[in-house]
Amino acid sequence: MKTVKMEHVIEFEEKKSKFIGYIKPILSKEEAEKFIRDIKEKHKDATHNCSAYRININGQEYFKVDDDGEPSGTAGKPMGDILMYTDITNVVIVATRYFGGIKLGAGGLVRAYAKNAKLAINEAEIIDFVDKIDIMLEIPYEKIGDLERMFIEHGAENIEKSFLERVIYKLRIKKDFMDIIKKIDYINII
């Protein structure tokens, strides 16, 4: 399976309409829906916030497109088609459009939204998918340096860190790294 390496934003103009493309690697439908809601909230004044996502969770595929008020099949579907054509999964794309006063027509819309998806995917870089999980860990303060080096070495993504009685990390890690973490006696998995 393939996915994209990173979250990315692209912009371009098509006949005075401004298009902003957002792309993000994801691991769940909930994460995709939240990302879409966040972009819609950020661009409440946009004419349209169209989206597409494709997720594979343990062999079960989820695929959804949304035209967000554009004529049926002219926005979400072309972006979804690009996801299928590039054969990437566990990714969400949102295309924000600010209408510039010139109608693009159905064909123009299809081309613009497909372009949005292609540019976003190219910029976010296609990579092999590595299955990851989110975990929470509790560690003693004196082990922060050692563990943070290990997190970097194993490509762990730090989602959140809290300093309480002990340090609490919320991480996104490769599944095989979990086996290493389980063997460290001073780490509590929450």
Short mmCIF file of N, CA and C in Angstrom, two decimals:
data_model
loop_
_atom_site.label_atom_id
_atom_site.label_comp_id
_atom_site.label_asym_id
_atom_site.label_seq_id
_atom_site.Cartn_x
_atom_site.Cartn_y
_atom_site.Cartn_z
N MET A 1 0.84 -1.18 0.00
CA MET A 1 0.00 0.00 0.00
C MET A 1 0.88 1.24 0.00
N LYS A 2 0.34 2.31 -0.54
CA LYS A 2 1.02 3.60 -0.60
C LYS A 2 0.18 4.64 0.14
N THR A 3 0.84 5.68 0.62
CA THR A 3 0.18 6.82 1.24
C THR A 3 1.03 8.05 0.96
N VAL A 4 0.77 9.16 1.65
CA VAL A 4 1.62 10.33 1.50
C VAL A 4 2.47 10.51 2.75
N LYS A 5 3.62 11.12 2.57
CA LYS A 5 4.60 11.26 3.64
C LYS A 5 4.17 12.27 4.70
N MET A 6 3.55 13.39 4.26
CA MET A 6 3.30 14.48 5.21
C MET A 6 2.06 15.28 4.84
N GLU A 7 1.63 16.03 5.81
CA GLU A 7 0.55 16.99 5.58
C GLU A 7 1.12 18.14 4.76
N HIS A 8 0.32 18.66 3.82
CA HIS A 8 0.83 19.72 2.97
C HIS A 8 -0.32 20.60 2.47
N VAL A 9 0.01 21.83 2.07
CA VAL A 9 -0.97 22.77 1.53
C VAL A 9 -0.43 23.31 0.21
N ILE A 10 -1.29 23.36 -0.80
CA ILE A 10 -0.93 23.94 -2.10
C ILE A 10 -1.96 25.01 -2.45
N GLU A 11 -1.59 25.92 -3.34
CA GLU A 11 -2.52 26.96 -3.81
C GLU A 11 -2.29 27.20 -5.29
N PHE A 12 -3.38 27.50 -6.01
CA PHE A 12 -3.27 27.95 -7.39
C PHE A 12 -4.53 28.71 -7.76
N GLU A 13 -4.46 29.42 -8.87
CA GLU A 13 -5.60 30.19 -9.34
C GLU A 13 -6.04 29.65 -10.70
N GLU A 14 -7.34 29.57 -10.87
CA GLU A 14 -7.92 29.08 -12.14
C GLU A 14 -9.04 30.05 -12.52
N LYS A 15 -8.83 30.85 -13.57
CA LYS A 15 -9.82 31.84 -14.03
C LYS A 15 -10.36 32.66 -12.86
N LYS A 16 -9.46 33.22 -12.09
CA LYS A 16 -9.72 34.11 -10.95
C LYS A 16 -10.29 33.41 -9.71
N SER A 17 -10.60 32.12 -9.80
CA SER A 17 -11.00 31.37 -8.60
C SER A 17 -9.72 30.91 -7.90
N LYS A 18 -9.69 31.09 -6.58
CA LYS A 18 -8.53 30.65 -5.80
C LYS A 18 -8.82 29.27 -5.23
N PHE A 19 -7.90 28.33 -5.46
CA PHE A 19 -8.02 26.97 -4.94
C PHE A 19 -6.90 26.75 -3.92
N ILE A 20 -7.27 26.21 -2.77
CA ILE A 20 -6.30 25.84 -1.74
C ILE A 20 -6.50 24.36 -1.47
N GLY A 21 -5.45 23.58 -1.63
CA GLY A 21 -5.54 22.14 -1.44
C GLY A 21 -4.84 21.70 -0.18
N TYR A 22 -5.53 20.95 0.64
CA TYR A 22 -4.98 20.40 1.88
C TYR A 22 -4.93 18.89 1.76
N ILE A 23 -3.84 18.30 2.18
CA ILE A 23 -3.71 16.84 2.15
C ILE A 23 -3.06 16.41 3.46
N LYS A 24 -3.50 15.25 3.96
CA LYS A 24 -2.96 14.76 5.23
C LYS A 24 -3.02 13.24 5.26
N PRO A 25 -1.93 12.59 5.72
CA PRO A 25 -2.02 11.15 5.96
C PRO A 25 -2.84 10.92 7.23
N ILE A 26 -3.68 9.89 7.22
CA ILE A 26 -4.59 9.62 8.35
C ILE A 26 -4.64 8.13 8.63
N LEU A 27 -5.22 7.79 9.79
CA LEU A 27 -5.35 6.39 10.17
C LEU A 27 -6.78 5.95 10.46
N SER A 28 -7.75 6.90 10.42
CA SER A 28 -9.13 6.53 10.72
C SER A 28 -10.12 7.46 10.03
N LYS A 29 -11.37 6.98 9.92
CA LYS A 29 -12.44 7.81 9.37
C LYS A 29 -12.65 9.04 10.24
N GLU A 30 -12.56 8.85 11.55
CA GLU A 30 -12.77 9.95 12.49
C GLU A 30 -11.72 11.05 12.28
N GLU A 31 -10.49 10.63 12.07
CA GLU A 31 -9.42 11.60 11.82
C GLU A 31 -9.67 12.35 10.51
N ALA A 32 -10.14 11.66 9.49
CA ALA A 32 -10.45 12.29 8.20
C ALA A 32 -11.58 13.30 8.37
N GLU A 33 -12.66 12.89 9.02
CA GLU A 33 -13.82 13.77 9.22
C GLU A 33 -13.44 15.00 10.06
N LYS A 34 -12.61 14.82 11.07
CA LYS A 34 -12.17 15.95 11.89
C LYS A 34 -11.34 16.93 11.06
N PHE A 35 -10.44 16.41 10.23
CA PHE A 35 -9.62 17.26 9.38
C PHE A 35 -10.51 18.08 8.44
N ILE A 36 -11.50 17.44 7.84
CA ILE A 36 -12.44 18.12 6.94
C ILE A 36 -13.19 19.22 7.69
N ARG A 37 -13.70 18.89 8.88
CA ARG A 37 -14.41 19.89 9.70
C ARG A 37 -13.51 21.08 10.03
N ASP A 38 -12.25 20.79 10.40
CA ASP A 38 -11.30 21.86 10.76
C ASP A 38 -11.04 22.79 9.58
N ILE A 39 -10.88 22.24 8.37
CA ILE A 39 -10.65 23.07 7.18
C ILE A 39 -11.90 23.89 6.88
N LYS A 40 -13.08 23.28 6.98
CA LYS A 40 -14.33 24.02 6.74
C LYS A 40 -14.48 25.16 7.74
N GLU A 41 -14.10 24.92 8.98
CA GLU A 41 -14.17 25.97 10.00
C GLU A 41 -13.17 27.09 9.69
N LYS A 42 -12.00 26.71 9.26
CA LYS A 42 -10.94 27.68 8.91
C LYS A 42 -11.36 28.55 7.72
N HIS A 43 -12.08 27.96 6.78
CA HIS A 43 -12.50 28.66 5.56
C HIS A 43 -14.02 28.75 5.47
N LYS A 44 -14.65 29.25 6.54
CA LYS A 44 -16.10 29.39 6.56
C LYS A 44 -16.61 30.27 5.43
N ASP A 45 -15.79 31.24 5.02
CA ASP A 45 -16.20 32.19 4.00
C ASP A 45 -15.93 31.69 2.58
N ALA A 46 -15.36 30.50 2.43
CA ALA A 46 -15.08 29.94 1.10
C ALA A 46 -16.38 29.57 0.40
N THR A 47 -16.35 29.58 -0.92
CA THR A 47 -17.51 29.17 -1.71
C THR A 47 -17.77 27.68 -1.53
N HIS A 48 -16.69 26.87 -1.54
CA HIS A 48 -16.81 25.42 -1.39
C HIS A 48 -15.60 24.86 -0.66
N ASN A 49 -15.81 23.80 0.10
CA ASN A 49 -14.75 23.00 0.73
C ASN A 49 -15.05 21.54 0.39
N CYS A 50 -14.55 21.11 -0.75
CA CYS A 50 -14.84 19.76 -1.25
C CYS A 50 -13.78 18.80 -0.73
N SER A 51 -14.14 17.51 -0.62
CA SER A 51 -13.20 16.58 0.00
C SER A 51 -13.30 15.17 -0.57
N ALA A 52 -12.23 14.43 -0.28
CA ALA A 52 -12.18 13.01 -0.63
C ALA A 52 -11.24 12.34 0.35
N TYR A 53 -11.61 11.14 0.79
CA TYR A 53 -10.66 10.36 1.57
C TYR A 53 -10.79 8.88 1.25
N ARG A 54 -9.68 8.19 1.48
CA ARG A 54 -9.60 6.74 1.26
C ARG A 54 -8.78 6.16 2.39
N ILE A 55 -9.37 5.18 3.07
CA ILE A 55 -8.72 4.59 4.24
C ILE A 55 -8.82 3.07 4.16
N ASN A 56 -7.75 2.41 4.55
CA ASN A 56 -7.75 0.96 4.65
C ASN A 56 -7.37 0.61 6.09
N ILE A 57 -8.33 0.02 6.81
CA ILE A 57 -8.10 -0.37 8.20
C ILE A 57 -8.24 -1.89 8.28
N ASN A 58 -7.14 -2.56 8.49
CA ASN A 58 -7.14 -4.03 8.58
C ASN A 58 -7.87 -4.70 7.41
N GLY A 59 -7.62 -4.20 6.20
CA GLY A 59 -8.22 -4.80 5.01
C GLY A 59 -9.59 -4.28 4.65
N GLN A 60 -10.22 -3.50 5.53
CA GLN A 60 -11.54 -2.91 5.26
C GLN A 60 -11.33 -1.51 4.69
N GLU A 61 -11.80 -1.27 3.46
CA GLU A 61 -11.58 0.03 2.83
C GLU A 61 -12.78 0.95 3.00
N TYR A 62 -12.50 2.22 3.27
CA TYR A 62 -13.51 3.27 3.38
C TYR A 62 -13.14 4.35 2.37
N PHE A 63 -14.11 4.78 1.59
CA PHE A 63 -13.88 5.76 0.54
C PHE A 63 -15.06 6.72 0.54
N LYS A 64 -14.78 8.02 0.58
CA LYS A 64 -15.87 9.00 0.61
C LYS A 64 -15.45 10.25 -0.14
N VAL A 65 -16.38 10.79 -0.93
CA VAL A 65 -16.16 12.05 -1.63
C VAL A 65 -17.33 12.99 -1.33
N ASP A 66 -17.06 14.30 -1.39
CA ASP A 66 -18.10 15.30 -1.12
C ASP A 66 -17.88 16.50 -2.04
N ASP A 67 -18.92 16.86 -2.80
CA ASP A 67 -18.86 18.00 -3.72
C ASP A 67 -19.13 19.34 -3.03
N ASP A 68 -19.64 19.32 -1.81
CA ASP A 68 -19.92 20.52 -1.02
C ASP A 68 -20.58 21.64 -1.83
N GLY A 69 -21.62 21.31 -2.56
CA GLY A 69 -22.38 22.33 -3.27
C GLY A 69 -21.97 22.54 -4.72
N GLU A 70 -20.83 22.03 -5.14
CA GLU A 70 -20.47 22.10 -6.56
C GLU A 70 -21.41 21.13 -7.30
N PRO A 71 -21.59 21.30 -8.61
CA PRO A 71 -22.44 20.35 -9.35
C PRO A 71 -21.98 18.91 -9.11
N SER A 72 -22.93 18.01 -8.98
CA SER A 72 -22.66 16.62 -8.64
C SER A 72 -21.58 16.00 -9.54
N GLY A 73 -20.58 15.41 -8.89
CA GLY A 73 -19.53 14.69 -9.60
C GLY A 73 -18.42 15.56 -10.16
N THR A 74 -18.41 16.88 -9.87
CA THR A 74 -17.40 17.76 -10.46
C THR A 74 -16.26 18.11 -9.51
N ALA A 75 -16.33 17.70 -8.24
CA ALA A 75 -15.30 18.11 -7.29
C ALA A 75 -14.75 16.92 -6.50
N GLY A 76 -15.58 16.35 -5.63
CA GLY A 76 -15.12 15.23 -4.80
C GLY A 76 -14.74 14.02 -5.64
N LYS A 77 -15.54 13.70 -6.64
CA LYS A 77 -15.26 12.53 -7.48
C LYS A 77 -13.93 12.64 -8.22
N PRO A 78 -13.62 13.77 -8.88
CA PRO A 78 -12.32 13.86 -9.54
C PRO A 78 -11.14 13.71 -8.56
N MET A 79 -11.30 14.24 -7.35
CA MET A 79 -10.23 14.07 -6.36
C MET A 79 -10.14 12.61 -5.92
N GLY A 80 -11.29 11.98 -5.72
CA GLY A 80 -11.31 10.56 -5.37
C GLY A 80 -10.73 9.69 -6.47
N ASP A 81 -11.01 10.07 -7.72
CA ASP A 81 -10.44 9.34 -8.86
C ASP A 81 -8.92 9.41 -8.85
N ILE A 82 -8.38 10.55 -8.48
CA ILE A 82 -6.92 10.70 -8.42
C ILE A 82 -6.35 9.82 -7.29
N LEU A 83 -7.05 9.74 -6.17
CA LEU A 83 -6.61 8.84 -5.08
C LEU A 83 -6.57 7.40 -5.59
N MET A 84 -7.59 7.00 -6.33
CA MET A 84 -7.65 5.64 -6.85
C MET A 84 -6.56 5.41 -7.91
N TYR A 85 -6.40 6.38 -8.81
CA TYR A 85 -5.42 6.27 -9.89
C TYR A 85 -3.99 6.15 -9.35
N THR A 86 -3.68 6.97 -8.33
CA THR A 86 -2.33 6.93 -7.74
C THR A 86 -2.19 5.77 -6.77
N ASP A 87 -3.32 5.11 -6.46
CA ASP A 87 -3.37 3.96 -5.56
C ASP A 87 -2.81 4.27 -4.18
N ILE A 88 -3.17 5.47 -3.67
CA ILE A 88 -2.76 5.80 -2.30
C ILE A 88 -3.96 5.66 -1.38
N THR A 89 -3.67 5.36 -0.14
CA THR A 89 -4.72 5.16 0.85
C THR A 89 -4.29 5.82 2.16
N ASN A 90 -5.20 5.81 3.11
CA ASN A 90 -4.99 6.44 4.41
C ASN A 90 -4.59 7.90 4.22
N VAL A 91 -5.43 8.59 3.45
CA VAL A 91 -5.17 9.99 3.11
C VAL A 91 -6.50 10.73 2.95
N VAL A 92 -6.48 12.01 3.30
CA VAL A 92 -7.64 12.88 3.10
C VAL A 92 -7.18 14.12 2.34
N ILE A 93 -8.04 14.58 1.42
CA ILE A 93 -7.77 15.79 0.65
C ILE A 93 -8.98 16.70 0.78
N VAL A 94 -8.73 17.99 1.03
CA VAL A 94 -9.79 19.00 1.04
C VAL A 94 -9.37 20.09 0.06
N ALA A 95 -10.28 20.45 -0.83
CA ALA A 95 -10.03 21.54 -1.78
C ALA A 95 -10.96 22.69 -1.44
N THR A 96 -10.38 23.79 -1.04
CA THR A 96 -11.14 25.00 -0.71
C THR A 96 -11.14 25.89 -1.95
N ARG A 97 -12.35 26.37 -2.33
CA ARG A 97 -12.45 27.25 -3.51
C ARG A 97 -13.10 28.56 -3.12
N TYR A 98 -12.44 29.64 -3.53
CA TYR A 98 -13.00 30.98 -3.43
C TYR A 98 -13.34 31.40 -4.86
N PHE A 99 -14.64 31.53 -5.15
CA PHE A 99 -15.10 31.84 -6.50
C PHE A 99 -14.59 33.21 -6.93
N GLY A 100 -14.06 33.28 -8.16
CA GLY A 100 -13.45 34.51 -8.66
C GLY A 100 -14.30 35.27 -9.65
N GLY A 101 -15.55 34.84 -9.88
CA GLY A 101 -16.44 35.58 -10.75
C GLY A 101 -16.59 35.01 -12.15
N ILE A 102 -15.73 34.06 -12.52
CA ILE A 102 -15.83 33.44 -13.84
C ILE A 102 -16.19 31.97 -13.66
N LYS A 103 -17.32 31.57 -14.25
CA LYS A 103 -17.73 30.17 -14.14
C LYS A 103 -16.78 29.28 -14.93
N LEU A 104 -16.45 28.12 -14.36
CA LEU A 104 -15.50 27.21 -15.00
C LEU A 104 -16.21 26.16 -15.85
N GLY A 105 -17.49 25.95 -15.65
CA GLY A 105 -18.21 24.90 -16.35
C GLY A 105 -17.87 23.55 -15.74
N ALA A 106 -18.65 22.54 -16.03
CA ALA A 106 -18.46 21.21 -15.43
C ALA A 106 -17.06 20.67 -15.74
N GLY A 107 -16.64 20.74 -17.00
CA GLY A 107 -15.32 20.23 -17.38
C GLY A 107 -14.20 20.99 -16.70
N GLY A 108 -14.35 22.29 -16.60
CA GLY A 108 -13.34 23.12 -15.92
C GLY A 108 -13.23 22.79 -14.45
N LEU A 109 -14.38 22.55 -13.81
CA LEU A 109 -14.38 22.17 -12.40
C LEU A 109 -13.68 20.83 -12.19
N VAL A 110 -14.02 19.85 -13.02
CA VAL A 110 -13.40 18.53 -12.92
C VAL A 110 -11.89 18.65 -13.04
N ARG A 111 -11.42 19.41 -14.05
CA ARG A 111 -9.98 19.58 -14.26
C ARG A 111 -9.33 20.31 -13.07
N ALA A 112 -9.98 21.34 -12.55
CA ALA A 112 -9.41 22.12 -11.44
C ALA A 112 -9.31 21.28 -10.17
N TYR A 113 -10.35 20.52 -9.85
CA TYR A 113 -10.30 19.71 -8.63
C TYR A 113 -9.34 18.52 -8.78
N ALA A 114 -9.26 17.96 -9.97
CA ALA A 114 -8.27 16.89 -10.20
C ALA A 114 -6.85 17.45 -10.08
N LYS A 115 -6.65 18.64 -10.63
CA LYS A 115 -5.34 19.32 -10.53
C LYS A 115 -4.99 19.56 -9.07
N ASN A 116 -5.98 20.00 -8.29
CA ASN A 116 -5.77 20.24 -6.87
C ASN A 116 -5.25 18.97 -6.19
N ALA A 117 -5.90 17.85 -6.46
CA ALA A 117 -5.49 16.58 -5.84
C ALA A 117 -4.10 16.16 -6.31
N LYS A 118 -3.84 16.27 -7.62
CA LYS A 118 -2.52 15.88 -8.16
C LYS A 118 -1.40 16.70 -7.54
N LEU A 119 -1.59 18.02 -7.49
CA LEU A 119 -0.55 18.89 -6.92
C LEU A 119 -0.31 18.57 -5.44
N ALA A 120 -1.40 18.41 -4.69
CA ALA A 120 -1.26 18.11 -3.26
C ALA A 120 -0.54 16.79 -3.04
N ILE A 121 -0.91 15.76 -3.79
CA ILE A 121 -0.26 14.45 -3.65
C ILE A 121 1.22 14.53 -4.02
N ASN A 122 1.53 15.19 -5.12
CA ASN A 122 2.94 15.32 -5.53
C ASN A 122 3.77 16.04 -4.48
N GLU A 123 3.22 17.11 -3.92
CA GLU A 123 3.95 17.89 -2.91
C GLU A 123 4.09 17.13 -1.59
N ALA A 124 3.08 16.31 -1.25
CA ALA A 124 3.11 15.56 0.02
C ALA A 124 3.95 14.30 -0.09
N GLU A 125 4.34 13.91 -1.28
CA GLU A 125 5.24 12.81 -1.59
C GLU A 125 4.65 11.43 -1.27
N ILE A 126 4.50 10.62 -2.29
CA ILE A 126 3.98 9.26 -2.14
C ILE A 126 5.08 8.36 -1.55
N ILE A 127 4.70 7.60 -0.53
CA ILE A 127 5.63 6.67 0.13
C ILE A 127 4.91 5.35 0.38
N ASP A 128 5.68 4.33 0.74
CA ASP A 128 5.08 3.06 1.16
C ASP A 128 4.38 3.27 2.49
N PHE A 129 3.20 2.69 2.63
CA PHE A 129 2.45 2.82 3.87
C PHE A 129 3.07 1.94 4.96
N VAL A 130 3.26 2.54 6.13
CA VAL A 130 3.73 1.80 7.30
C VAL A 130 2.63 1.89 8.34
N ASP A 131 2.14 0.74 8.77
CA ASP A 131 1.04 0.72 9.72
C ASP A 131 1.50 1.29 11.06
N LYS A 132 0.74 2.26 11.57
CA LYS A 132 1.08 2.93 12.83
C LYS A 132 -0.10 2.88 13.78
N ILE A 133 0.20 3.08 15.06
CA ILE A 133 -0.84 3.14 16.09
C ILE A 133 -0.56 4.33 16.99
N ASP A 134 -1.60 4.81 17.65
CA ASP A 134 -1.45 5.88 18.64
C ASP A 134 -1.41 5.24 20.02
N ILE A 135 -0.44 5.68 20.84
CA ILE A 135 -0.33 5.16 22.20
C ILE A 135 -0.04 6.31 23.16
N MET A 136 -0.30 6.05 24.43
CA MET A 136 0.08 6.99 25.50
C MET A 136 1.03 6.27 26.44
N LEU A 137 2.11 6.97 26.78
CA LEU A 137 3.13 6.42 27.66
C LEU A 137 3.35 7.34 28.84
N GLU A 138 3.71 6.74 29.97
CA GLU A 138 4.06 7.50 31.16
C GLU A 138 5.49 7.11 31.52
N ILE A 139 6.38 8.12 31.63
CA ILE A 139 7.79 7.82 31.92
C ILE A 139 8.32 8.75 33.00
N PRO A 140 9.39 8.34 33.70
CA PRO A 140 10.02 9.22 34.68
C PRO A 140 10.81 10.34 33.99
N TYR A 141 10.90 11.48 34.67
CA TYR A 141 11.59 12.65 34.12
C TYR A 141 13.04 12.34 33.72
N GLU A 142 13.74 11.55 34.53
CA GLU A 142 15.16 11.31 34.28
C GLU A 142 15.41 10.49 33.01
N LYS A 143 14.37 9.93 32.41
CA LYS A 143 14.54 9.11 31.20
C LYS A 143 14.15 9.84 29.91
N ILE A 144 13.76 11.10 30.02
CA ILE A 144 13.29 11.86 28.85
C ILE A 144 14.31 11.84 27.71
N GLY A 145 15.56 12.19 28.00
CA GLY A 145 16.59 12.29 26.96
C GLY A 145 16.79 10.97 26.22
N ASP A 146 16.94 9.89 26.97
CA ASP A 146 17.15 8.57 26.37
C ASP A 146 15.97 8.18 25.48
N LEU A 147 14.77 8.38 26.00
CA LEU A 147 13.58 7.96 25.26
C LEU A 147 13.33 8.83 24.03
N GLU A 148 13.56 10.14 24.15
CA GLU A 148 13.32 11.00 22.99
C GLU A 148 14.28 10.65 21.86
N ARG A 149 15.52 10.27 22.18
CA ARG A 149 16.45 9.82 21.14
C ARG A 149 15.91 8.54 20.48
N MET A 150 15.38 7.63 21.30
CA MET A 150 14.83 6.39 20.78
C MET A 150 13.58 6.67 19.92
N PHE A 151 12.75 7.62 20.34
CA PHE A 151 11.56 7.98 19.57
C PHE A 151 11.96 8.49 18.18
N ILE A 152 12.97 9.34 18.14
CA ILE A 152 13.45 9.89 16.86
C ILE A 152 14.01 8.76 16.00
N GLU A 153 14.82 7.90 16.61
CA GLU A 153 15.45 6.78 15.90
C GLU A 153 14.41 5.86 15.25
N HIS A 154 13.26 5.68 15.89
CA HIS A 154 12.22 4.78 15.40
C HIS A 154 11.09 5.51 14.68
N GLY A 155 11.27 6.82 14.42
CA GLY A 155 10.28 7.57 13.64
C GLY A 155 8.97 7.82 14.35
N ALA A 156 8.98 7.84 15.68
CA ALA A 156 7.75 8.11 16.44
C ALA A 156 7.35 9.58 16.27
N GLU A 157 6.07 9.83 16.07
CA GLU A 157 5.56 11.20 15.95
C GLU A 157 4.99 11.61 17.30
N ASN A 158 5.49 12.70 17.84
CA ASN A 158 5.01 13.21 19.12
C ASN A 158 3.73 14.01 18.88
N ILE A 159 2.62 13.51 19.38
CA ILE A 159 1.35 14.19 19.21
C ILE A 159 1.12 15.18 20.35
N GLU A 160 1.48 14.76 21.55
CA GLU A 160 1.26 15.59 22.73
C GLU A 160 2.20 15.16 23.85
N LYS A 161 2.60 16.14 24.68
CA LYS A 161 3.46 15.82 25.83
C LYS A 161 2.97 16.63 27.01
N SER A 162 2.80 15.98 28.17
CA SER A 162 2.35 16.66 29.39
C SER A 162 3.33 16.37 30.52
N PHE A 163 3.59 17.36 31.32
CA PHE A 163 4.49 17.21 32.46
C PHE A 163 3.67 17.23 33.74
N LEU A 164 3.46 16.05 34.29
CA LEU A 164 2.72 15.90 35.54
C LEU A 164 3.67 15.28 36.57
N GLU A 165 3.21 14.34 37.38
CA GLU A 165 4.10 13.62 38.28
C GLU A 165 5.19 12.91 37.49
N ARG A 166 4.78 12.37 36.38
CA ARG A 166 5.69 11.77 35.39
C ARG A 166 5.37 12.42 34.04
N VAL A 167 6.18 12.17 33.05
CA VAL A 167 5.94 12.75 31.72
C VAL A 167 4.99 11.82 30.96
N ILE A 168 3.96 12.41 30.37
CA ILE A 168 2.98 11.67 29.59
C ILE A 168 3.18 12.04 28.11
N TYR A 169 3.40 11.02 27.29
CA TYR A 169 3.55 11.21 25.86
C TYR A 169 2.38 10.56 25.14
N LYS A 170 1.83 11.27 24.17
CA LYS A 170 0.91 10.65 23.23
C LYS A 170 1.68 10.62 21.93
N LEU A 171 1.90 9.40 21.40
CA LEU A 171 2.74 9.19 20.23
C LEU A 171 2.01 8.41 19.15
N ARG A 172 2.45 8.60 17.92
CA ARG A 172 2.04 7.75 16.81
C ARG A 172 3.30 6.98 16.41
N ILE A 173 3.22 5.65 16.54
CA ILE A 173 4.41 4.82 16.31
C ILE A 173 4.13 3.70 15.33
N LYS A 174 5.21 3.17 14.74
CA LYS A 174 5.10 1.99 13.90
C LYS A 174 4.75 0.82 14.82
N LYS A 175 3.91 -0.08 14.33
CA LYS A 175 3.45 -1.20 15.17
C LYS A 175 4.61 -2.03 15.72
N ASP A 176 5.67 -2.24 14.93
CA ASP A 176 6.78 -3.07 15.42
C ASP A 176 7.58 -2.39 16.54
N PHE A 177 7.50 -1.06 16.66
CA PHE A 177 8.18 -0.34 17.74
C PHE A 177 7.50 -0.63 19.08
N MET A 178 6.22 -0.98 19.04
CA MET A 178 5.48 -1.29 20.27
C MET A 178 6.13 -2.46 21.01
N ASP A 179 6.64 -3.45 20.28
CA ASP A 179 7.30 -4.60 20.91
C ASP A 179 8.52 -4.15 21.72
N ILE A 180 9.25 -3.17 21.21
CA ILE A 180 10.43 -2.65 21.93
C ILE A 180 9.98 -1.91 23.19
N ILE A 181 8.96 -1.08 23.05
CA ILE A 181 8.46 -0.30 24.19
C ILE A 181 7.98 -1.21 25.31
N LYS A 182 7.30 -2.28 24.98
CA LYS A 182 6.77 -3.21 25.99
C LYS A 182 7.87 -3.83 26.84
N LYS A 183 9.09 -3.91 26.31
CA LYS A 183 10.20 -4.54 27.03
C LYS A 183 10.92 -3.60 27.99
N ILE A 184 10.60 -2.31 27.95
CA ILE A 184 11.25 -1.33 28.83
C ILE A 184 10.44 -1.21 30.11
N ASP A 185 11.05 -1.61 31.22
CA ASP A 185 10.31 -1.75 32.48
C ASP A 185 9.87 -0.43 33.12
N TYR A 186 10.53 0.68 32.85
CA TYR A 186 10.14 1.95 33.49
C TYR A 186 9.09 2.73 32.68
N ILE A 187 8.64 2.18 31.57
CA ILE A 187 7.59 2.82 30.78
C ILE A 187 6.24 2.18 31.13
N ASN A 188 5.27 3.03 31.48
CA ASN A 188 3.90 2.56 31.68
C ASN A 188 3.10 2.90 30.43
N ILE A 189 2.49 1.90 29.83
CA ILE A 189 1.61 2.13 28.69
C ILE A 189 0.22 2.39 29.24
N ILE A 190 -0.33 3.52 28.88
CA ILE A 190 -1.64 3.93 29.43
C ILE A 190 -2.74 3.48 28.49
#
